[in-house]
């Protein structure tokens, strides 16, 4: 049982580190290619969430943040990925309407 708990803890730490770095990198990419205030704010929040999540996880390593009395960074990632996912869905629907409109305009 102890080996299984240690394996689960290792996966948890690896996931937290990778998701923190990925969120910060994606936020940096959004910030660098932003055309709107929303994209800049979302990119900045992603960088902040990623760096804070990584700092929290590394500060209490190898103990999970919640066991050390700190907030779980997962909720900040959840909010950020939710915002980005909804905005991507909205842009996808808006883009598909534009594509369909152009297709109908090109018909003879």
PDB file of N, CA and C in Angstrom:
ATOM      1  N   UNK A   1       0.826  -1.186   0.000  1.00  0.00           N
ATOM      2  CA  UNK A   1       0.000   0.000   0.000  1.00  0.00           C
ATOM      3  C   UNK A   1       0.875   1.257   0.000  1.00  0.00           C
ATOM      4  N   UNK A   2       1.959   1.202   0.763  1.00  0.00           N
ATOM      5  CA  UNK A   2       2.839   2.375   0.832  1.00  0.00           C
ATOM      6  C   UNK A   2       3.449   2.687  -0.539  1.00  0.00           C
ATOM      7  N   UNK A   3       3.838   1.646  -1.275  1.00  0.00           N
ATOM      8  CA  UNK A   3       4.418   1.852  -2.606  1.00  0.00           C
ATOM      9  C   UNK A   3       3.396   2.485  -3.547  1.00  0.00           C
ATOM     10  N   UNK A   4       2.131   2.059  -3.432  1.00  0.00           N
ATOM     11  CA  UNK A   4       1.086   2.655  -4.282  1.00  0.00           C
ATOM     12  C   UNK A   4       0.858   4.112  -3.919  1.00  0.00           C
ATOM     13  N   UNK A   5       0.875   4.441  -2.634  1.00  0.00           N
ATOM     14  CA  UNK A   5       0.714   5.829  -2.214  1.00  0.00           C
ATOM     15  C   UNK A   5       1.861   6.695  -2.704  1.00  0.00           C
ATOM     16  N   UNK A   6       3.091   6.171  -2.640  1.00  0.00           N
ATOM     17  CA  UNK A   6       4.238   6.928  -3.119  1.00  0.00           C
ATOM     18  C   UNK A   6       4.199   7.109  -4.625  1.00  0.00           C
ATOM     19  N   UNK A   7       3.720   6.103  -5.344  1.00  0.00           N
ATOM     20  CA  UNK A   7       3.582   6.222  -6.800  1.00  0.00           C
ATOM     21  C   UNK A   7       2.549   7.280  -7.152  1.00  0.00           C
ATOM     22  N   UNK A   8       1.421   7.264  -6.455  1.00  0.00           N
ATOM     23  CA  UNK A   8       0.380   8.259  -6.699  1.00  0.00           C
ATOM     24  C   UNK A   8       0.902   9.657  -6.379  1.00  0.00           C
ATOM     25  N   UNK A   9       1.668   9.803  -5.317  1.00  0.00           N
ATOM     26  CA  UNK A   9       2.251  11.086  -4.947  1.00  0.00           C
ATOM     27  C   UNK A   9       3.230  11.561  -6.011  1.00  0.00           C
ATOM     28  N   UNK A  10       4.028  10.652  -6.554  1.00  0.00           N
ATOM     29  CA  UNK A  10       4.968  11.021  -7.612  1.00  0.00           C
ATOM     30  C   UNK A  10       4.229  11.498  -8.858  1.00  0.00           C
ATOM     31  N   UNK A  11       3.156  10.804  -9.237  1.00  0.00           N
ATOM     32  CA  UNK A  11       2.353  11.240 -10.385  1.00  0.00           C
ATOM     33  C   UNK A  11       1.710  12.598 -10.116  1.00  0.00           C
ATOM     34  N   UNK A  12       1.243  12.819  -8.908  1.00  0.00           N
ATOM     35  CA  UNK A  12       0.624  14.085  -8.542  1.00  0.00           C
ATOM     36  C   UNK A  12       1.622  15.236  -8.653  1.00  0.00           C
ATOM     37  N   UNK A  13       2.828  15.021  -8.167  1.00  0.00           N
ATOM     38  CA  UNK A  13       3.856  16.059  -8.235  1.00  0.00           C
ATOM     39  C   UNK A  13       4.238  16.336  -9.690  1.00  0.00           C
ATOM     40  N   UNK A  14       4.438  15.267 -10.465  1.00  0.00           N
ATOM     41  CA  UNK A  14       4.787  15.441 -11.878  1.00  0.00           C
ATOM     42  C   UNK A  14       3.684  16.192 -12.618  1.00  0.00           C
ATOM     43  N   UNK A  15       2.435  15.823 -12.379  1.00  0.00           N
ATOM     44  CA  UNK A  15       1.318  16.502 -13.033  1.00  0.00           C
ATOM     45  C   UNK A  15       1.285  17.979 -12.652  1.00  0.00           C
ATOM     46  N   UNK A  16       1.430  18.271 -11.371  1.00  0.00           N
ATOM     47  CA  UNK A  16       1.383  19.664 -10.920  1.00  0.00           C
ATOM     48  C   UNK A  16       2.487  20.504 -11.548  1.00  0.00           C
ATOM     49  N   UNK A  17       3.686  19.954 -11.642  1.00  0.00           N
ATOM     50  CA  UNK A  17       4.799  20.704 -12.237  1.00  0.00           C
ATOM     51  C   UNK A  17       4.558  20.921 -13.728  1.00  0.00           C
ATOM     52  N   UNK A  18       4.164  19.883 -14.430  1.00  0.00           N
ATOM     53  CA  UNK A  18       3.951  20.025 -15.874  1.00  0.00           C
ATOM     54  C   UNK A  18       2.773  20.936 -16.193  1.00  0.00           C
ATOM     55  N   UNK A  19       1.678  20.826 -15.458  1.00  0.00           N
ATOM     56  CA  UNK A  19       0.525  21.675 -15.753  1.00  0.00           C
ATOM     57  C   UNK A  19       0.832  23.123 -15.400  1.00  0.00           C
ATOM     58  N   UNK A  20       1.645  23.355 -14.376  1.00  0.00           N
ATOM     59  CA  UNK A  20       2.045  24.716 -14.032  1.00  0.00           C
ATOM     60  C   UNK A  20       2.878  25.331 -15.142  1.00  0.00           C
ATOM     61  N   UNK A  21       3.851  24.575 -15.624  1.00  0.00           N
ATOM     62  CA  UNK A  21       4.710  25.097 -16.689  1.00  0.00           C
ATOM     63  C   UNK A  21       3.932  25.277 -17.990  1.00  0.00           C
ATOM     64  N   UNK A  22       3.048  24.353 -18.301  1.00  0.00           N
ATOM     65  CA  UNK A  22       2.257  24.462 -19.527  1.00  0.00           C
ATOM     66  C   UNK A  22       1.308  25.652 -19.470  1.00  0.00           C
ATOM     67  N   UNK A  23       0.692  25.888 -18.331  1.00  0.00           N
ATOM     68  CA  UNK A  23      -0.222  27.017 -18.186  1.00  0.00           C
ATOM     69  C   UNK A  23       0.530  28.332 -18.334  1.00  0.00           C
ATOM     70  N   UNK A  24       1.688  28.439 -17.705  1.00  0.00           N
ATOM     71  CA  UNK A  24       2.493  29.660 -17.818  1.00  0.00           C
ATOM     72  C   UNK A  24       2.951  29.870 -19.264  1.00  0.00           C
ATOM     73  N   UNK A  25       3.377  28.809 -19.933  1.00  0.00           N
ATOM     74  CA  UNK A  25       3.833  28.932 -21.323  1.00  0.00           C
ATOM     75  C   UNK A  25       2.682  29.312 -22.254  1.00  0.00           C
ATOM     76  N   UNK A  26       1.527  28.708 -22.067  1.00  0.00           N
ATOM     77  CA  UNK A  26       0.365  29.031 -22.899  1.00  0.00           C
ATOM     78  C   UNK A  26      -0.073  30.468 -22.655  1.00  0.00           C
ATOM     79  N   UNK A  27      -0.054  30.890 -21.386  1.00  0.00           N
ATOM     80  CA  UNK A  27      -0.382  32.278 -21.058  1.00  0.00           C
ATOM     81  C   UNK A  27       0.592  33.256 -21.691  1.00  0.00           C
ATOM     82  N   UNK A  28       1.871  32.904 -21.684  1.00  0.00           N
ATOM     83  CA  UNK A  28       2.881  33.745 -22.321  1.00  0.00           C
ATOM     84  C   UNK A  28       2.637  33.840 -23.821  1.00  0.00           C
ATOM     85  N   UNK A  29       2.275  32.721 -24.421  1.00  0.00           N
ATOM     86  CA  UNK A  29       1.942  32.725 -25.846  1.00  0.00           C
ATOM     87  C   UNK A  29       0.729  33.586 -26.142  1.00  0.00           C
ATOM     88  N   UNK A  30      -0.288  33.506 -25.284  1.00  0.00           N
ATOM     89  CA  UNK A  30      -1.475  34.347 -25.474  1.00  0.00           C
ATOM     90  C   UNK A  30      -1.131  35.822 -25.329  1.00  0.00           C
ATOM     91  N   UNK A  31      -0.305  36.131 -24.355  1.00  0.00           N
ATOM     92  CA  UNK A  31       0.070  37.517 -24.100  1.00  0.00           C
ATOM     93  C   UNK A  31       0.884  38.081 -25.258  1.00  0.00           C
ATOM     94  N   UNK A  32       1.755  37.257 -25.819  1.00  0.00           N
ATOM     95  CA  UNK A  32       2.602  37.712 -26.918  1.00  0.00           C
ATOM     96  C   UNK A  32       1.865  37.905 -28.225  1.00  0.00           C
ATOM     97  N   UNK A  33       0.776  37.198 -28.433  1.00  0.00           N
ATOM     98  CA  UNK A  33       0.033  37.298 -29.694  1.00  0.00           C
ATOM     99  C   UNK A  33      -1.347  37.921 -29.516  1.00  0.00           C
ATOM    100  N   UNK A  34      -1.515  38.650 -28.434  1.00  0.00           N
ATOM    101  CA  UNK A  34      -2.845  39.166 -28.117  1.00  0.00           C
ATOM    102  C   UNK A  34      -3.232  40.330 -29.016  1.00  0.00           C
ATOM    103  N   UNK A  35      -4.515  40.336 -29.357  1.00  0.00           N
ATOM    104  CA  UNK A  35      -5.081  41.434 -30.113  1.00  0.00           C
ATOM    105  C   UNK A  35      -6.162  42.157 -29.335  1.00  0.00           C
ATOM    106  N   UNK A  36      -6.555  41.586 -28.236  1.00  0.00           N
ATOM    107  CA  UNK A  36      -7.631  42.200 -27.468  1.00  0.00           C
ATOM    108  C   UNK A  36      -7.254  42.246 -25.992  1.00  0.00           C
ATOM    109  N   UNK A  37      -7.973  43.071 -25.269  1.00  0.00           N
ATOM    110  CA  UNK A  37      -7.757  43.184 -23.832  1.00  0.00           C
ATOM    111  C   UNK A  37      -8.056  41.860 -23.143  1.00  0.00           C
ATOM    112  N   UNK A  38      -9.092  41.161 -23.581  1.00  0.00           N
ATOM    113  CA  UNK A  38      -9.444  39.874 -22.988  1.00  0.00           C
ATOM    114  C   UNK A  38      -8.286  38.885 -23.109  1.00  0.00           C
ATOM    115  N   UNK A  39      -7.669  38.807 -24.294  1.00  0.00           N
ATOM    116  CA  UNK A  39      -6.558  37.887 -24.491  1.00  0.00           C
ATOM    117  C   UNK A  39      -5.360  38.265 -23.623  1.00  0.00           C
ATOM    118  N   UNK A  40      -5.097  39.550 -23.482  1.00  0.00           N
ATOM    119  CA  UNK A  40      -3.988  39.984 -22.622  1.00  0.00           C
ATOM    120  C   UNK A  40      -4.270  39.639 -21.164  1.00  0.00           C
ATOM    121  N   UNK A  41      -5.507  39.871 -20.724  1.00  0.00           N
ATOM    122  CA  UNK A  41      -5.864  39.532 -19.340  1.00  0.00           C
ATOM    123  C   UNK A  41      -5.804  38.027 -19.106  1.00  0.00           C
ATOM    124  N   UNK A  42      -6.325  37.245 -20.035  1.00  0.00           N
ATOM    125  CA  UNK A  42      -6.300  35.786 -19.898  1.00  0.00           C
ATOM    126  C   UNK A  42      -4.860  35.274 -19.932  1.00  0.00           C
ATOM    127  N   UNK A  43      -4.036  35.839 -20.801  1.00  0.00           N
ATOM    128  CA  UNK A  43      -2.634  35.442 -20.857  1.00  0.00           C
ATOM    129  C   UNK A  43      -1.899  35.784 -19.570  1.00  0.00           C
ATOM    130  N   UNK A  44      -2.146  36.974 -19.052  1.00  0.00           N
ATOM    131  CA  UNK A  44      -1.523  37.380 -17.793  1.00  0.00           C
ATOM    132  C   UNK A  44      -1.959  36.507 -16.635  1.00  0.00           C
ATOM    133  N   UNK A  45      -3.255  36.174 -16.594  1.00  0.00           N
ATOM    134  CA  UNK A  45      -3.758  35.285 -15.542  1.00  0.00           C
ATOM    135  C   UNK A  45      -3.127  33.898 -15.663  1.00  0.00           C
ATOM    136  N   UNK A  46      -2.956  33.416 -16.892  1.00  0.00           N
ATOM    137  CA  UNK A  46      -2.332  32.111 -17.095  1.00  0.00           C
ATOM    138  C   UNK A  46      -0.892  32.088 -16.614  1.00  0.00           C
ATOM    139  N   UNK A  47      -0.150  33.155 -16.913  1.00  0.00           N
ATOM    140  CA  UNK A  47       1.230  33.244 -16.434  1.00  0.00           C
ATOM    141  C   UNK A  47       1.255  33.275 -14.911  1.00  0.00           C
ATOM    142  N   UNK A  48       0.401  34.102 -14.334  1.00  0.00           N
ATOM    143  CA  UNK A  48       0.348  34.223 -12.877  1.00  0.00           C
ATOM    144  C   UNK A  48      -0.034  32.896 -12.223  1.00  0.00           C
ATOM    145  N   UNK A  49      -1.050  32.233 -12.755  1.00  0.00           N
ATOM    146  CA  UNK A  49      -1.492  30.952 -12.189  1.00  0.00           C
ATOM    147  C   UNK A  49      -0.405  29.890 -12.323  1.00  0.00           C
ATOM    148  N   UNK A  50       0.261  29.846 -13.475  1.00  0.00           N
ATOM    149  CA  UNK A  50       1.301  28.849 -13.685  1.00  0.00           C
ATOM    150  C   UNK A  50       2.501  29.050 -12.780  1.00  0.00           C
ATOM    151  N   UNK A  51       2.969  30.294 -12.690  1.00  0.00           N
ATOM    152  CA  UNK A  51       4.133  30.574 -11.844  1.00  0.00           C
ATOM    153  C   UNK A  51       3.789  30.369 -10.367  1.00  0.00           C
ATOM    154  N   UNK A  52       2.615  30.830  -9.955  1.00  0.00           N
ATOM    155  CA  UNK A  52       2.206  30.652  -8.555  1.00  0.00           C
ATOM    156  C   UNK A  52       2.021  29.177  -8.228  1.00  0.00           C
ATOM    157  N   UNK A  53       1.409  28.436  -9.131  1.00  0.00           N
ATOM    158  CA  UNK A  53       1.224  27.005  -8.902  1.00  0.00           C
ATOM    159  C   UNK A  53       2.546  26.274  -8.786  1.00  0.00           C
ATOM    160  N   UNK A  54       3.490  26.619  -9.649  1.00  0.00           N
ATOM    161  CA  UNK A  54       4.808  25.990  -9.586  1.00  0.00           C
ATOM    162  C   UNK A  54       5.526  26.365  -8.292  1.00  0.00           C
ATOM    163  N   UNK A  55       5.437  27.646  -7.907  1.00  0.00           N
ATOM    164  CA  UNK A  55       6.089  28.095  -6.672  1.00  0.00           C
ATOM    165  C   UNK A  55       5.502  27.396  -5.447  1.00  0.00           C
ATOM    166  N   UNK A  56       4.182  27.288  -5.400  1.00  0.00           N
ATOM    167  CA  UNK A  56       3.533  26.626  -4.261  1.00  0.00           C
ATOM    168  C   UNK A  56       3.947  25.161  -4.181  1.00  0.00           C
ATOM    169  N   UNK A  57       3.927  24.482  -5.331  1.00  0.00           N
ATOM    170  CA  UNK A  57       4.280  23.060  -5.330  1.00  0.00           C
ATOM    171  C   UNK A  57       5.739  22.823  -4.977  1.00  0.00           C
ATOM    172  N   UNK A  58       6.628  23.668  -5.475  1.00  0.00           N
ATOM    173  CA  UNK A  58       8.044  23.476  -5.177  1.00  0.00           C
ATOM    174  C   UNK A  58       8.402  23.915  -3.761  1.00  0.00           C
ATOM    175  N   UNK A  59       7.643  24.857  -3.204  1.00  0.00           N
ATOM    176  CA  UNK A  59       7.932  25.336  -1.849  1.00  0.00           C
ATOM    177  C   UNK A  59       7.686  24.258  -0.795  1.00  0.00           C
ATOM    178  N   UNK A  60       6.729  23.390  -1.042  1.00  0.00           N
ATOM    179  CA  UNK A  60       6.382  22.369  -0.045  1.00  0.00           C
ATOM    180  C   UNK A  60       6.753  20.962  -0.495  1.00  0.00           C
ATOM    181  N   UNK A  61       7.493  20.866  -1.595  1.00  0.00           N
ATOM    182  CA  UNK A  61       7.894  19.565  -2.123  1.00  0.00           C
ATOM    183  C   UNK A  61       8.540  18.719  -1.043  1.00  0.00           C
ATOM    184  N   UNK A  62       8.240  17.460  -0.919  1.00  0.00           N
ATOM    185  CA  UNK A  62       7.384  16.587  -1.697  1.00  0.00           C
ATOM    186  C   UNK A  62       5.965  16.455  -1.144  1.00  0.00           C
ATOM    187  N   UNK A  63       5.602  17.293  -0.196  1.00  0.00           N
ATOM    188  CA  UNK A  63       4.267  17.236   0.398  1.00  0.00           C
ATOM    189  C   UNK A  63       3.288  17.977  -0.516  1.00  0.00           C
ATOM    190  N   UNK A  64       2.096  17.437  -0.770  1.00  0.00           N
ATOM    191  CA  UNK A  64       1.107  18.176  -1.551  1.00  0.00           C
ATOM    192  C   UNK A  64       0.726  19.484  -0.835  1.00  0.00           C
ATOM    193  N   UNK A  65       0.446  20.541  -1.592  1.00  0.00           N
ATOM    194  CA  UNK A  65       0.142  21.836  -0.973  1.00  0.00           C
ATOM    195  C   UNK A  65      -0.999  21.785   0.042  1.00  0.00           C
ATOM    196  N   UNK A  66      -2.047  21.037  -0.234  1.00  0.00           N
ATOM    197  CA  UNK A  66      -3.174  20.983   0.703  1.00  0.00           C
ATOM    198  C   UNK A  66      -2.776  20.329   2.025  1.00  0.00           C
ATOM    199  N   UNK A  67      -1.847  19.368   1.981  1.00  0.00           N
ATOM    200  CA  UNK A  67      -1.372  18.737   3.214  1.00  0.00           C
ATOM    201  C   UNK A  67      -0.466  19.670   4.005  1.00  0.00           C
ATOM    202  N   UNK A  68       0.099  20.676   3.332  1.00  0.00           N
ATOM    203  CA  UNK A  68       0.978  21.640   3.993  1.00  0.00           C
ATOM    204  C   UNK A  68       0.219  22.885   4.441  1.00  0.00           C
ATOM    205  N   UNK A  69      -1.093  22.894   4.261  1.00  0.00           N
ATOM    206  CA  UNK A  69      -1.901  24.034   4.690  1.00  0.00           C
ATOM    207  C   UNK A  69      -1.981  25.158   3.685  1.00  0.00           C
ATOM    208  N   UNK A  70      -1.551  24.918   2.450  1.00  0.00           N
ATOM    209  CA  UNK A  70      -1.616  25.931   1.397  1.00  0.00           C
ATOM    210  C   UNK A  70      -2.783  25.624   0.462  1.00  0.00           C
ATOM    211  N   UNK A  71      -3.234  26.622  -0.298  1.00  0.00           N
ATOM    212  CA  UNK A  71      -4.331  26.352  -1.241  1.00  0.00           C
ATOM    213  C   UNK A  71      -3.863  25.451  -2.379  1.00  0.00           C
ATOM    214  N   UNK A  72      -4.776  24.674  -2.883  1.00  0.00           N
ATOM    215  CA  UNK A  72      -4.475  23.806  -4.016  1.00  0.00           C
ATOM    216  C   UNK A  72      -4.474  24.659  -5.281  1.00  0.00           C
ATOM    217  N   UNK A  73      -3.372  24.708  -6.025  1.00  0.00           N
ATOM    218  CA  UNK A  73      -3.328  25.530  -7.235  1.00  0.00           C
ATOM    219  C   UNK A  73      -4.250  25.024  -8.336  1.00  0.00           C
ATOM    220  N   UNK A  74      -4.731  23.803  -8.209  1.00  0.00           N
ATOM    221  CA  UNK A  74      -5.597  23.236  -9.236  1.00  0.00           C
ATOM    222  C   UNK A  74      -6.834  24.058  -9.514  1.00  0.00           C
ATOM    223  N   UNK A  75      -7.384  24.719  -8.502  1.00  0.00           N
ATOM    224  CA  UNK A  75      -8.599  25.516  -8.734  1.00  0.00           C
ATOM    225  C   UNK A  75      -8.309  26.721  -9.626  1.00  0.00           C
ATOM    226  N   UNK A  76      -7.096  27.284  -9.540  1.00  0.00           N
ATOM    227  CA  UNK A  76      -6.739  28.413 -10.392  1.00  0.00           C
ATOM    228  C   UNK A  76      -6.556  27.956 -11.840  1.00  0.00           C
ATOM    229  N   UNK A  77      -5.978  26.755 -12.018  1.00  0.00           N
ATOM    230  CA  UNK A  77      -5.840  26.204 -13.360  1.00  0.00           C
ATOM    231  C   UNK A  77      -7.209  25.878 -13.947  1.00  0.00           C
ATOM    232  N   UNK A  78      -8.098  25.345 -13.125  1.00  0.00           N
ATOM    233  CA  UNK A  78      -9.440  25.012 -13.588  1.00  0.00           C
ATOM    234  C   UNK A  78     -10.162  26.249 -14.108  1.00  0.00           C
ATOM    235  N   UNK A  79     -10.078  27.334 -13.355  1.00  0.00           N
ATOM    236  CA  UNK A  79     -10.725  28.589 -13.783  1.00  0.00           C
ATOM    237  C   UNK A  79     -10.108  29.067 -15.094  1.00  0.00           C
ATOM    238  N   UNK A  80      -8.785  29.048 -15.184  1.00  0.00           N
ATOM    239  CA  UNK A  80      -8.120  29.544 -16.389  1.00  0.00           C
ATOM    240  C   UNK A  80      -8.456  28.682 -17.604  1.00  0.00           C
ATOM    241  N   UNK A  81      -8.357  27.358 -17.465  1.00  0.00           N
ATOM    242  CA  UNK A  81      -8.685  26.481 -18.589  1.00  0.00           C
ATOM    243  C   UNK A  81     -10.160  26.587 -18.966  1.00  0.00           C
ATOM    244  N   UNK A  82     -11.036  26.824 -17.992  1.00  0.00           N
ATOM    245  CA  UNK A  82     -12.450  27.033 -18.296  1.00  0.00           C
ATOM    246  C   UNK A  82     -12.660  28.285 -19.126  1.00  0.00           C
ATOM    247  N   UNK A  83     -12.020  29.377 -18.733  1.00  0.00           N
ATOM    248  CA  UNK A  83     -12.137  30.628 -19.481  1.00  0.00           C
ATOM    249  C   UNK A  83     -11.586  30.463 -20.894  1.00  0.00           C
ATOM    250  N   UNK A  84     -10.410  29.880 -21.000  1.00  0.00           N
ATOM    251  CA  UNK A  84      -9.784  29.692 -22.321  1.00  0.00           C
ATOM    252  C   UNK A  84     -10.615  28.736 -23.173  1.00  0.00           C
ATOM    253  N   UNK A  85     -11.119  27.667 -22.572  1.00  0.00           N
ATOM    254  CA  UNK A  85     -11.941  26.721 -23.329  1.00  0.00           C
ATOM    255  C   UNK A  85     -13.229  27.338 -23.841  1.00  0.00           C
ATOM    256  N   UNK A  86     -13.892  28.116 -22.992  1.00  0.00           N
ATOM    257  CA  UNK A  86     -15.115  28.775 -23.441  1.00  0.00           C
ATOM    258  C   UNK A  86     -14.835  29.811 -24.526  1.00  0.00           C
ATOM    259  N   UNK A  87     -13.748  30.555 -24.388  1.00  0.00           N
ATOM    260  CA  UNK A  87     -13.428  31.546 -25.415  1.00  0.00           C
ATOM    261  C   UNK A  87     -13.064  30.869 -26.732  1.00  0.00           C
ATOM    262  N   UNK A  88     -12.367  29.731 -26.671  1.00  0.00           N
ATOM    263  CA  UNK A  88     -12.034  29.005 -27.898  1.00  0.00           C
ATOM    264  C   UNK A  88     -13.292  28.448 -28.560  1.00  0.00           C
ATOM    265  N   UNK A  89     -14.216  27.969 -27.755  1.00  0.00           N
ATOM    266  CA  UNK A  89     -15.480  27.471 -28.302  1.00  0.00           C
ATOM    267  C   UNK A  89     -16.251  28.597 -28.966  1.00  0.00           C
ATOM    268  N   UNK A  90     -16.319  29.745 -28.303  1.00  0.00           N
ATOM    269  CA  UNK A  90     -17.026  30.896 -28.862  1.00  0.00           C
ATOM    270  C   UNK A  90     -16.360  31.345 -30.168  1.00  0.00           C
ATOM    271  N   UNK A  91     -15.045  31.412 -30.186  1.00  0.00           N
ATOM    272  CA  UNK A  91     -14.345  31.806 -31.414  1.00  0.00           C
ATOM    273  C   UNK A  91     -14.547  30.771 -32.514  1.00  0.00           C
ATOM    274  N   UNK A  92     -14.610  29.514 -32.141  1.00  0.00           N
ATOM    275  CA  UNK A  92     -14.857  28.468 -33.131  1.00  0.00           C
ATOM    276  C   UNK A  92     -16.225  28.603 -33.771  1.00  0.00           C
ATOM    277  N   UNK A  93     -17.244  28.865 -32.954  1.00  0.00           N
ATOM    278  CA  UNK A  93     -18.582  29.058 -33.509  1.00  0.00           C
ATOM    279  C   UNK A  93     -18.640  30.313 -34.373  1.00  0.00           C
ATOM    280  N   UNK A  94     -18.010  31.360 -33.916  1.00  0.00           N
ATOM    281  CA  UNK A  94     -17.994  32.600 -34.680  1.00  0.00           C
ATOM    282  C   UNK A  94     -17.240  32.411 -35.991  1.00  0.00           C
ATOM    283  N   UNK A  95     -16.147  31.685 -35.938  1.00  0.00           N
ATOM    284  CA  UNK A  95     -15.363  31.418 -37.145  1.00  0.00           C
ATOM    285  C   UNK A  95     -16.102  30.535 -38.115  1.00  0.00           C
ATOM    286  N   UNK A  96     -16.840  29.539 -37.614  1.00  0.00           N
ATOM    287  CA  UNK A  96     -17.576  28.662 -38.527  1.00  0.00           C
ATOM    288  C   UNK A  96     -18.696  29.420 -39.209  1.00  0.00           C
ATOM    289  N   UNK A  97     -19.316  30.368 -38.522  1.00  0.00           N
ATOM    290  CA  UNK A  97     -20.342  31.195 -39.169  1.00  0.00           C
ATOM    291  C   UNK A  97     -19.728  32.035 -40.277  1.00  0.00           C
ATOM    292  N   UNK A  98     -18.543  32.565 -40.037  1.00  0.00           N
ATOM    293  CA  UNK A  98     -17.874  33.364 -41.048  1.00  0.00           C
ATOM    294  C   UNK A  98     -17.507  32.510 -42.248  1.00  0.00           C
ATOM    295  N   UNK A  99     -17.002  31.323 -42.009  1.00  0.00           N
ATOM    296  CA  UNK A  99     -16.633  30.430 -43.103  1.00  0.00           C
ATOM    297  C   UNK A  99     -17.857  30.040 -43.911  1.00  0.00           C
ATOM    298  N   UNK A 100     -18.962  29.692 -43.226  1.00  0.00           N
ATOM    299  CA  UNK A 100     -20.182  29.314 -43.943  1.00  0.00           C
ATOM    300  C   UNK A 100     -20.735  30.481 -44.747  1.00  0.00           C
ATOM    301  N   UNK A 101     -20.653  31.690 -44.196  1.00  0.00           N
ATOM    302  CA  UNK A 101     -21.123  32.872 -44.924  1.00  0.00           C
ATOM    303  C   UNK A 101     -20.294  33.065 -46.181  1.00  0.00           C
ATOM    304  N   UNK A 102     -19.003  32.913 -46.096  1.00  0.00           N
ATOM    305  CA  UNK A 102     -18.130  33.065 -47.263  1.00  0.00           C
ATOM    306  C   UNK A 102     -18.403  31.987 -48.291  1.00  0.00           C
ATOM    307  N   UNK A 103     -18.669  30.752 -47.847  1.00  0.00           N
ATOM    308  CA  UNK A 103     -18.972  29.682 -48.788  1.00  0.00           C
ATOM    309  C   UNK A 103     -20.244  29.980 -49.565  1.00  0.00           C
ATOM    310  N   UNK A 104     -21.253  30.499 -48.883  1.00  0.00           N
ATOM    311  CA  UNK A 104     -22.515  30.816 -49.565  1.00  0.00           C
ATOM    312  C   UNK A 104     -22.345  31.996 -50.502  1.00  0.00           C
ATOM    313  N   UNK A 105     -21.457  32.922 -50.205  1.00  0.00           N
ATOM    314  CA  UNK A 105     -21.233  34.072 -51.067  1.00  0.00           C
ATOM    315  C   UNK A 105     -20.509  33.662 -52.344  1.00  0.00           C
ATOM    316  N   UNK A 106     -19.691  32.610 -52.261  1.00  0.00           N
ATOM    317  CA  UNK A 106     -18.923  32.172 -53.422  1.00  0.00           C
ATOM    318  C   UNK A 106     -19.737  31.315 -54.375  1.00  0.00           C
ATOM    319  N   UNK A 107     -20.917  30.879 -53.969  1.00  0.00           N
ATOM    320  CA  UNK A 107     -21.727  30.029 -54.854  1.00  0.00           C
ATOM    321  C   UNK A 107     -22.257  30.849 -56.025  1.00  0.00           C
ATOM    322  N   UNK A 108     -22.333  30.215 -57.220  1.00  0.00           N
ATOM    323  CA  UNK A 108     -22.850  30.953 -58.399  1.00  0.00           C
ATOM    324  C   UNK A 108     -24.331  31.184 -58.348  1.00  0.00           C
TER     325      UNK A 108
END
